[in-house]
Structures are given as C-alpha cells and as structure tokens.
Amino acid sequence: MAAASPSTWLITGASSGIGKSLALEALKAGYKVIGTTRDVGKAEISCPEFSVMGGIWKGLDHAQRNAFDQFVKCSQEHSIDVLVNNAGYAFIGGVEDTGEDEVRDQMEVNFYGPLRAVRTCLPAMRARGSGNIVLISSGAGFIARPGRASYSASKFAIEAVHESLSQEVKTLGIKVLIVEPGAFRTPFSSRIITPAQYNSSNGFSEAYKGTTVEQMVTASRNIMSIPDFVKGDPDKAAQAIIEAVIGGHDYLRLPLGQDCVTALESKIGQLQRDLEATKPLATATDVD
Ligand SMILES: NC(=O)c1ccc[n+]([C@@H]2O[C@H](COP(=O)([O-])OP(=O)(O)OC[C@H]3O[C@@H](n4cnc5c(N)ncnc54)[C@H](OP(=O)(O)O)[C@@H]3O)[C@@H](O)[C@H]2O)c1
C-alpha cells in the first residue's frame, strides 16, 4: 500500500502484540512511526525490525503523570497525524476480591494514560484541521464478563471518552475510531494480573470457589501458550486498522475477529430484549 500523504503515526505500546504489528505495517506502508515503550532497550530486542525500518522509539510510561509533558514534547517535535492508544493490560479478578489500588492501577494504564495522549495531540490536530485518533479497546469495552469488572470498567470508560470526543471534533476535521478486538495471538494473556491478596489461593477467595469467578481467573492464570480457540491474527488486525484509517472510515466502532462479532451481536440482542421488556415501565415515568 502506498502512503496517500506524508503521515506520522504515534503508537503507544509498540514493542509487542497488536501495537508492534501495527507499527511494522505502518512503516511498510511508508508512514513515519513513533512507538512508545516503557523500556527502549527491551523494545530494541523484542522488535529489532522497528528501528531498522526507520521507526523512532520514545521511552515513556503513559500511565505516569509526567507522560503528559513527554507527549506534549513529542507532539511538538513530530507533527502527529494518527495517534493510536494501544498500550494496556488486563486485570482479572472478582469484584469482591479486587483491591481499590488494583483498580486504580488498571485505570492509570487503560484510562488515564490514553486520555493524556489524546489531550496532548489534539491542539496540533485542531490547528491543522485534520487528524485521526484510534483507541485499541476490546470486546470487553462493550461486554463485562465475570472476573473482568476492572478491565471492562477501564475500557468502557475510555470508550466513553472517545465516543464523546468523536462528536466534539467531527467539525474540526478529526476522526475517532474505537477498535474492539476479540481474542488475538499476542503475549497479552501472559501479562494478566490477578488479585494480590489471593495469589496464594489461585487468585480468588474461598467464597468464589466453584463460581464463574473461579472459572474466569483459573482460565486466565493457566495460559502457558496461546490456546487454539484464540484465532485473531495481530498482523491482519493491523492491516484492517490501517485500511479503516486511510480509507476515511465513517463508523465509530470497528470490532475485530469473528468471536467479537458474535459476542457483540449477543449483547445487542440482550440490550434489545431488556428495552422491550422495560418499555411499559420506562415510558410511564414522565410528568403527566
Ligand atoms: N490480545 C488480545 O487478545 C486483546 C484483546 C482485546 C483487546 N486487546 C487490547 O489490545 C491492546 C494491545 O494488547 P496486546 O494484545 O498487543 O498485548 P501485549 O502484547 O501485551 O502488548 C501490550 C503493550 O502495552 C504496553 N503495556 C502493557 N502493560 C503496561 C503497563 N502496565 N503500563 C504501560 N504500558 C503497558 C506494553 O508496552 P511496553 O512493555 O513496551 O512498555 C506492550 O507493548 C491492549 O490495550 C489490550 O487491552 C488485546
């Protein structure tokens, strides 16, 4: 694919998984790419092709408050056309078993970090009257399964920011895309964090033995290699995202993977059924 125009991409968490695939595909397509990572030395080892192909590493941890100033500097040094908020991890644990600090950590990485990046890139995009903001969310940004309250809360919340933003900047020439991957073949599962208080009892408390919390936490903890049911190819995800951005998408959400499409259809059906069931009650509460 030839670059339509000189275009600069800033991708957070570009050293691994979907971010890495996206960074390499964008470089292959002829775009300039700046990739953030918490550890440039490790990133050089895990993704040596990136620098060889002209990619620029930017060492920062988007979850730290000082990342705001680092993003501002980056935005001033490079004229960012496409921001991809990709970096993230999943905390898996029951609501009762999860400590408040564990929720805060999840929100710092999956909510405040992306929010920081967005707020720092917007002034230059507004001034130019063009730009693309892409959020790598998740099917969990639309569906909250057992054991995923914190992860889903962080993704629901950051999706809300991007959904609202998409309407705020529509007339300013800036497009917003929310990507919702299903299960993809990346090291993501190996980085899952579970409740510290229950590390010695497999990540859940005795009260939740035999429940969906045990099933979800156990399934997440015991992943030694990528299971067969995980069908998503991160390179194909990267190609789909580039196609959507360069093609000038006119939709807000892009689900990725058959599993995610099926899950979304099921959730939409459930919402529709709830709406039908509650309509008589819901519509009877307006003033006479
Ligand atoms: N793989 C899936 O099945 C799947 C499904 C749905 C959604 N997603 C979403 O896709 C995005 C990318 O995930 P992936 O599958 O590519 O996973 P990955 O291979 O683990 O990559 C995650 C990236 O995020 C950064 N990161 C991880 N934990 C971080 C932390 N605590 N603080 C700051 N940065 C952190 C890492 O960057 P450094 O270590 O270089 O700093 C890494 O490059 C995430 O937002 C995830 O929620 C993935």
Tab-separated table of C-alpha atoms and ligand atoms in Angstrom:
chain	number	residue	atom	x	y	z
A	1	MET	CA	0.000	0.000	0.000
A	2	ALA	CA	1.473	3.398	-0.947
A	3	ALA	CA	1.214	6.266	1.512
A	4	ALA	CA	-1.597	8.613	0.470
A	5	SER	CA	0.166	11.564	2.105
A	6	PRO	CA	3.171	12.091	4.366
A	7	SER	CA	1.691	10.810	7.551
A	8	THR	CA	3.075	10.380	11.037
A	9	TRP	CA	1.746	7.736	13.436
A	10	LEU	CA	2.270	7.748	17.219
A	11	ILE	CA	1.554	4.280	18.643
A	12	THR	CA	1.654	3.572	22.386
A	13	GLY	CA	2.926	0.150	23.475
A	14	ALA	CA	4.543	-0.565	20.096
A	15	SER	CA	7.028	-3.171	21.347
A	16	SER	CA	4.640	-6.117	21.397
A	17	GLY	CA	1.441	-7.665	20.039
A	18	ILE	CA	-1.072	-5.514	18.174
A	19	GLY	CA	0.984	-2.316	18.643
A	20	LYS	CA	4.087	-3.975	17.201
A	21	SER	CA	2.166	-5.379	14.197
A	22	LEU	CA	0.570	-2.005	13.571
A	23	ALA	CA	3.902	-0.173	13.826
A	24	LEU	CA	5.576	-2.523	11.347
A	25	GLU	CA	2.620	-2.458	8.902
A	26	ALA	CA	2.541	1.364	9.018
A	27	LEU	CA	6.306	1.525	8.375
A	28	LYS	CA	5.907	-0.939	5.478
A	29	ALA	CA	3.168	1.303	4.055
A	30	GLY	CA	5.628	4.199	4.026
A	31	TYR	CA	4.480	6.134	7.079
A	32	LYS	CA	6.673	7.678	9.754
A	33	VAL	CA	6.111	5.854	13.062
A	34	ILE	CA	6.946	6.861	16.635
A	35	GLY	CA	6.435	3.997	19.056
A	36	THR	CA	6.267	4.382	22.822
A	37	THR	CA	7.573	1.799	25.244
A	38	ARG	CA	8.489	1.819	28.925
A	39	ASP	CA	11.893	0.305	28.123
A	40	VAL	CA	13.617	1.193	24.849
A	41	GLY	CA	16.429	-1.325	25.478
A	42	LYS	CA	13.954	-4.215	25.797
A	43	ALA	CA	11.920	-2.946	22.843
A	44	GLU	CA	15.035	-2.916	20.634
A	45	ILE	CA	15.496	-6.596	21.486
A	46	SER	CA	11.844	-7.685	21.155
A	47	CYS	CA	11.280	-5.696	17.957
A	48	PRO	CA	14.625	-5.016	16.203
A	49	GLU	CA	12.894	-4.519	12.795
A	50	PHE	CA	11.268	-1.335	14.062
A	51	SER	CA	14.445	0.804	14.137
A	52	VAL	CA	15.845	-0.890	11.033
A	53	MET	CA	12.706	0.161	9.114
A	54	GLY	CA	13.035	3.769	10.334
A	55	GLY	CA	10.758	3.642	13.389
A	56	ILE	CA	11.567	6.016	16.264
A	57	TRP	CA	11.345	4.725	19.845
A	58	LYS	CA	10.076	7.112	22.519
A	59	GLY	CA	10.706	5.866	26.065
A	60	LEU	CA	7.765	6.796	28.257
A	61	ASP	CA	5.224	5.224	30.565
A	62	HIS	CA	1.877	6.691	29.542
A	63	ALA	CA	0.420	5.669	32.918
A	64	GLN	CA	2.667	8.137	34.798
A	65	ARG	CA	1.602	11.771	35.267
A	66	ASN	CA	4.879	13.068	33.749
A	67	ALA	CA	3.895	11.368	30.489
A	68	PHE	CA	1.687	14.398	29.777
A	69	ASP	CA	4.751	16.650	29.289
A	70	GLN	CA	6.550	13.924	27.329
A	71	PHE	CA	3.573	13.575	24.958
A	72	VAL	CA	3.467	17.390	24.545
A	73	LYS	CA	7.167	17.398	23.608
A	74	CYS	CA	6.650	14.502	21.199
A	75	SER	CA	3.689	16.249	19.588
A	76	GLN	CA	5.773	19.434	19.151
A	77	GLU	CA	8.757	17.549	17.696
A	78	HIS	CA	6.717	15.424	15.285
A	79	SER	CA	3.529	16.511	13.634
A	80	ILE	CA	1.288	13.612	14.689
A	81	ASP	CA	-1.399	12.732	12.125
A	82	VAL	CA	-2.534	9.458	13.689
A	83	LEU	CA	-2.494	8.720	17.424
A	84	VAL	CA	-3.063	5.067	18.333
A	85	ASN	CA	-3.775	4.480	22.011
A	86	ASN	CA	-2.834	0.823	22.199
A	87	ALA	CA	-0.827	0.126	25.398
A	88	GLY	CA	-2.785	-1.760	28.020
A	89	TYR	CA	-3.150	-4.875	30.164
A	90	ALA	CA	-5.958	-6.831	31.798
A	91	PHE	CA	-6.636	-7.250	35.494
A	92	ILE	CA	-8.754	-10.359	36.023
A	93	GLY	CA	-10.423	-10.951	39.391
A	94	GLY	CA	-13.790	-10.903	41.145
A	95	VAL	CA	-15.209	-7.561	42.295
A	96	GLU	CA	-15.072	-8.533	45.981
A	97	ASP	CA	-11.526	-9.884	45.712
A	98	THR	CA	-10.074	-6.836	43.926
A	99	GLY	CA	-8.359	-4.114	45.970
A	100	GLU	CA	-9.035	-0.438	45.263
A	101	ASP	CA	-5.366	0.172	44.383
A	102	GLU	CA	-5.547	-2.638	41.838
A	103	VAL	CA	-8.494	-0.903	40.161
A	104	ARG	CA	-6.575	2.406	40.229
A	105	ASP	CA	-3.532	0.794	38.570
A	106	GLN	CA	-5.782	-0.620	35.850
A	107	MET	CA	-7.377	2.799	35.312
A	108	GLU	CA	-3.975	4.563	35.175
A	109	VAL	CA	-2.844	2.336	32.317
A	110	ASN	CA	-6.078	1.769	30.358
A	111	PHE	CA	-7.893	5.060	31.062
A	112	TYR	CA	-5.710	7.988	32.254
A	113	GLY	CA	-2.761	7.082	30.006
A	114	PRO	CA	-4.796	7.145	26.775
A	115	LEU	CA	-6.628	10.271	27.974
A	116	ARG	CA	-3.259	12.028	28.465
A	117	ALA	CA	-2.106	11.101	24.979
A	118	VAL	CA	-5.360	12.312	23.392
A	119	ARG	CA	-5.360	15.676	25.193
A	120	THR	CA	-1.766	16.424	24.181
A	121	CYS	CA	-2.232	15.544	20.489
A	122	LEU	CA	-5.476	17.480	19.981
A	123	PRO	CA	-4.149	21.097	19.867
A	124	ALA	CA	-1.891	20.460	16.838
A	125	MET	CA	-4.546	18.354	15.082
A	126	ARG	CA	-7.106	21.131	15.626
A	127	ALA	CA	-4.687	23.753	14.314
A	128	ARG	CA	-4.124	21.692	11.137
A	129	GLY	CA	-7.811	20.826	10.786
A	130	SER	CA	-7.019	17.125	10.405
A	131	GLY	CA	-6.046	14.086	12.416
A	132	ASN	CA	-7.014	10.562	13.436
A	133	ILE	CA	-7.358	9.210	16.954
A	134	VAL	CA	-7.553	5.430	17.314
A	135	LEU	CA	-8.314	3.615	20.557
A	136	ILE	CA	-7.460	-0.066	20.830
A	137	SER	CA	-10.224	-1.016	23.219
A	138	SER	CA	-11.626	-4.560	23.418
A	139	GLY	CA	-14.848	-6.557	23.165
A	140	ALA	CA	-14.586	-6.058	26.946
A	141	GLY	CA	-15.222	-2.362	26.258
A	142	PHE	CA	-18.821	-3.304	25.380
A	143	ILE	CA	-19.372	-6.517	27.339
A	144	ALA	CA	-18.487	-7.024	31.029
A	145	ARG	CA	-17.976	-10.728	31.771
A	146	PRO	CA	-17.459	-12.207	35.258
A	147	GLY	CA	-13.964	-11.598	36.645
A	148	ARG	CA	-13.396	-8.714	34.242
A	149	ALA	CA	-15.026	-5.854	36.125
A	150	SER	CA	-11.880	-3.719	36.408
A	151	TYR	CA	-10.658	-4.391	32.876
A	152	SER	CA	-14.104	-3.732	31.408
A	153	ALA	CA	-14.595	-0.647	33.592
A	154	SER	CA	-11.346	0.816	32.238
A	155	LYS	CA	-12.269	0.034	28.620
A	156	PHE	CA	-15.940	1.158	28.968
A	157	ALA	CA	-14.686	4.430	30.494
A	158	ILE	CA	-12.078	5.175	27.841
A	159	GLU	CA	-14.566	4.212	25.102
A	160	ALA	CA	-16.956	6.801	26.566
A	161	VAL	CA	-14.247	9.468	26.283
A	162	HIS	CA	-13.573	8.560	22.646
A	163	GLU	CA	-17.297	8.309	21.771
A	164	SER	CA	-17.911	11.757	23.237
A	165	LEU	CA	-14.750	13.137	21.626
A	166	SER	CA	-15.761	11.824	18.197
A	167	GLN	CA	-18.754	14.174	18.284
A	168	GLU	CA	-16.765	17.106	19.742
A	169	VAL	CA	-14.126	17.073	16.985
A	170	LYS	CA	-16.196	15.960	13.991
A	171	THR	CA	-16.477	19.500	12.597
A	172	LEU	CA	-12.766	20.148	13.311
A	173	GLY	CA	-11.571	17.577	10.760
A	174	ILE	CA	-10.524	14.968	13.349
A	175	LYS	CA	-11.758	11.375	13.137
A	176	VAL	CA	-12.045	8.949	16.051
A	177	LEU	CA	-12.025	5.161	15.752
A	178	ILE	CA	-12.676	2.668	18.561
A	179	VAL	CA	-11.218	-0.765	17.750
A	180	GLU	CA	-12.679	-3.718	19.678
A	181	PRO	CA	-10.529	-6.840	19.230
A	182	GLY	CA	-11.712	-10.272	20.342
A	183	ALA	CA	-9.011	-12.763	21.368
A	184	PHE	CA	-5.757	-12.191	19.444
A	185	ARG	CA	-2.491	-14.150	19.381
A	186	THR	CA	-0.234	-11.786	21.346
A	187	PRO	CA	1.626	-12.024	24.695
A	188	PHE	CA	-1.363	-10.209	26.291
A	189	SER	CA	-2.571	-13.226	28.345
A	190	SER	CA	0.901	-13.748	29.812
A	191	ARG	CA	0.717	-10.231	31.336
A	192	ILE	CA	-2.681	-10.665	33.034
A	193	ILE	CA	-2.669	-9.548	36.694
A	194	THR	CA	-4.904	-11.167	39.333
A	195	PRO	CA	-5.790	-10.055	42.903
A	196	ALA	CA	-2.615	-9.901	45.023
A	197	GLN	CA	-4.490	-10.758	48.203
A	198	TYR	CA	-5.449	-14.137	46.718
A	199	ASN	CA	-2.195	-15.032	44.966
A	200	SER	CA	-1.675	-17.880	47.407
A	201	SER	CA	-5.175	-19.256	46.695
A	202	ASN	CA	-5.078	-19.100	42.891
A	203	GLY	CA	-6.403	-15.536	42.542
A	204	PHE	CA	-9.863	-15.819	44.095
A	205	SER	CA	-11.249	-16.091	47.598
A	206	GLU	CA	-12.755	-19.246	49.091
A	207	ALA	CA	-16.280	-17.783	48.799
A	208	TYR	CA	-15.990	-17.758	44.992
A	209	LYS	CA	-14.827	-21.353	44.630
A	210	GLY	CA	-16.966	-23.132	42.049
A	211	THR	CA	-18.364	-19.872	40.633
A	212	THR	CA	-17.790	-18.083	37.327
A	213	VAL	CA	-15.055	-16.072	39.090
A	214	GLU	CA	-13.037	-19.239	39.709
A	215	GLN	CA	-13.583	-20.337	36.088
A	216	MET	CA	-12.504	-16.977	34.657
A	217	VAL	CA	-9.484	-16.447	36.928
A	218	THR	CA	-8.284	-20.041	36.553
A	219	ALA	CA	-8.642	-19.930	32.770
A	220	SER	CA	-6.660	-16.668	32.675
A	221	ARG	CA	-3.894	-17.786	35.054
A	222	ASN	CA	-3.110	-21.109	33.462
A	223	ILE	CA	-2.313	-19.900	29.975
A	224	MET	CA	1.178	-21.247	29.240
A	225	SER	CA	0.811	-20.994	25.463
A	226	ILE	CA	-1.798	-19.409	23.219
A	227	PRO	CA	-4.858	-21.736	23.177
A	228	ASP	CA	-6.393	-22.954	19.873
A	229	PHE	CA	-9.611	-21.003	20.391
A	230	VAL	CA	-7.652	-17.745	20.095
A	231	LYS	CA	-7.989	-17.120	16.377
A	232	GLY	CA	-7.068	-13.444	15.976
A	233	ASP	CA	-4.013	-12.628	13.838
A	234	PRO	CA	-2.422	-9.334	15.004
A	235	ASP	CA	-0.932	-8.661	11.543
A	236	LYS	CA	-4.409	-8.888	9.988
A	237	ALA	CA	-5.751	-6.624	12.759
A	238	ALA	CA	-3.044	-4.089	11.880
A	239	GLN	CA	-3.952	-4.222	8.181
A	240	ALA	CA	-7.656	-3.733	8.977
A	241	ILE	CA	-6.911	-0.719	11.210
A	242	ILE	CA	-4.693	0.927	8.568
A	243	GLU	CA	-7.337	0.284	5.902
A	244	ALA	CA	-10.011	1.896	8.110
A	245	VAL	CA	-7.886	4.961	8.915
A	246	ILE	CA	-6.551	5.538	5.399
A	247	GLY	CA	-9.952	4.748	3.862
A	248	GLY	CA	-11.533	7.536	5.947
A	249	HIS	CA	-13.974	5.327	7.896
A	250	ASP	CA	-17.433	6.732	8.616
A	251	TYR	CA	-18.162	4.395	11.547
A	252	LEU	CA	-17.082	4.784	15.181
A	253	ARG	CA	-16.546	1.160	16.279
A	254	LEU	CA	-14.524	-1.493	14.470
A	255	PRO	CA	-14.866	-4.957	16.056
A	256	LEU	CA	-12.109	-7.394	15.076
A	257	GLY	CA	-12.458	-11.177	14.965
A	258	GLN	CA	-15.430	-13.496	14.439
A	259	ASP	CA	-15.564	-14.133	18.225
A	260	CYS	CA	-16.010	-10.433	18.895
A	261	VAL	CA	-18.687	-10.008	16.216
A	262	THR	CA	-20.661	-12.941	17.684
A	263	ALA	CA	-20.309	-11.590	21.245
A	264	LEU	CA	-21.390	-8.092	20.175
A	265	GLU	CA	-24.445	-9.472	18.358
A	266	SER	CA	-25.398	-11.378	21.515
A	267	LYS	CA	-25.003	-8.257	23.718
A	268	ILE	CA	-27.003	-6.079	21.284
A	269	GLY	CA	-29.770	-8.741	21.322
A	270	GLN	CA	-29.746	-8.720	25.114
A	271	LEU	CA	-29.991	-4.896	25.198
A	272	GLN	CA	-32.881	-5.035	22.725
A	273	ARG	CA	-34.705	-7.643	24.832
A	274	ASP	CA	-34.209	-5.567	28.024
A	275	LEU	CA	-35.539	-2.489	26.254
A	276	GLU	CA	-38.654	-4.303	25.040
A	277	ALA	CA	-39.254	-5.832	28.491
A	278	THR	CA	-38.943	-2.489	30.302
A	279	LYS	CA	-40.711	-0.206	27.796
A	280	PRO	CA	-44.067	-0.031	29.649
A	281	LEU	CA	-42.275	0.828	32.937
A	282	ALA	CA	-39.713	3.112	31.322
A	283	THR	CA	-42.193	5.214	29.395
A	284	ALA	CA	-44.586	5.654	32.337
A	285	THR	CA	-42.315	7.924	34.377
A	286	ASP	CA	-42.671	11.250	32.514
A	287	VAL	CA	-44.730	14.008	34.174
A	288	ASP	CA	-48.440	13.938	33.229
B	1	LIG	N1	-4.574	-9.703	22.588
B	1	LIG	C1	-5.848	-9.714	22.833
B	1	LIG	O1	-6.491	-10.782	22.855
B	1	LIG	C2	-6.597	-8.420	23.051
B	1	LIG	C3	-7.994	-8.476	23.032
B	1	LIG	C4	-8.717	-7.312	23.217
B	1	LIG	C5	-8.056	-6.115	23.401
B	1	LIG	N2	-6.690	-6.075	23.439
B	1	LIG	C6	-6.055	-4.760	23.668
B	1	LIG	O2	-5.039	-4.553	22.718
B	1	LIG	C7	-4.038	-3.684	23.270
B	1	LIG	C8	-2.668	-4.285	22.983
B	1	LIG	O3	-2.583	-5.540	23.624
B	1	LIG	P1	-1.727	-6.759	23.015
B	1	LIG	O4	-2.622	-7.900	22.844
B	1	LIG	O5	-0.916	-6.309	21.883
B	1	LIG	O6	-0.831	-7.071	24.313
B	1	LIG	P2	0.756	-7.060	24.578
B	1	LIG	O7	1.435	-7.855	23.520
B	1	LIG	O8	0.893	-7.452	25.995
B	1	LIG	O9	1.182	-5.528	24.392
B	1	LIG	C9	0.736	-4.562	25.278
B	1	LIG	C10	1.576	-3.299	25.147
B	1	LIG	O10	1.110	-2.399	26.158
B	1	LIG	C11	2.189	-1.949	26.965
B	1	LIG	N3	1.845	-2.199	28.382
B	1	LIG	C12	1.479	-3.365	28.950
B	1	LIG	N4	1.308	-3.197	30.275
B	1	LIG	C13	1.580	-1.902	30.544
B	1	LIG	C14	1.599	-1.128	31.741
B	1	LIG	N5	1.322	-1.673	32.927
B	1	LIG	N6	1.917	0.158	31.648
B	1	LIG	C15	2.218	0.728	30.463
B	1	LIG	N7	2.238	0.036	29.273
B	1	LIG	C16	1.916	-1.259	29.340
B	1	LIG	C17	3.425	-2.750	26.611
B	1	LIG	O11	4.447	-1.814	26.303
B	1	LIG	P3	5.936	-1.821	26.947
B	1	LIG	O12	6.071	-3.063	27.775
B	1	LIG	O13	6.839	-1.818	25.753
B	1	LIG	O14	6.007	-0.551	27.710
B	1	LIG	C18	3.043	-3.547	25.363
B	1	LIG	O15	3.725	-3.077	24.236
B	1	LIG	C19	-4.370	-3.551	24.769
B	1	LIG	O16	-4.942	-2.279	25.015
B	1	LIG	C20	-5.396	-4.648	25.024
B	1	LIG	O17	-6.300	-4.293	26.042
B	1	LIG	C21	-5.941	-7.202	23.269
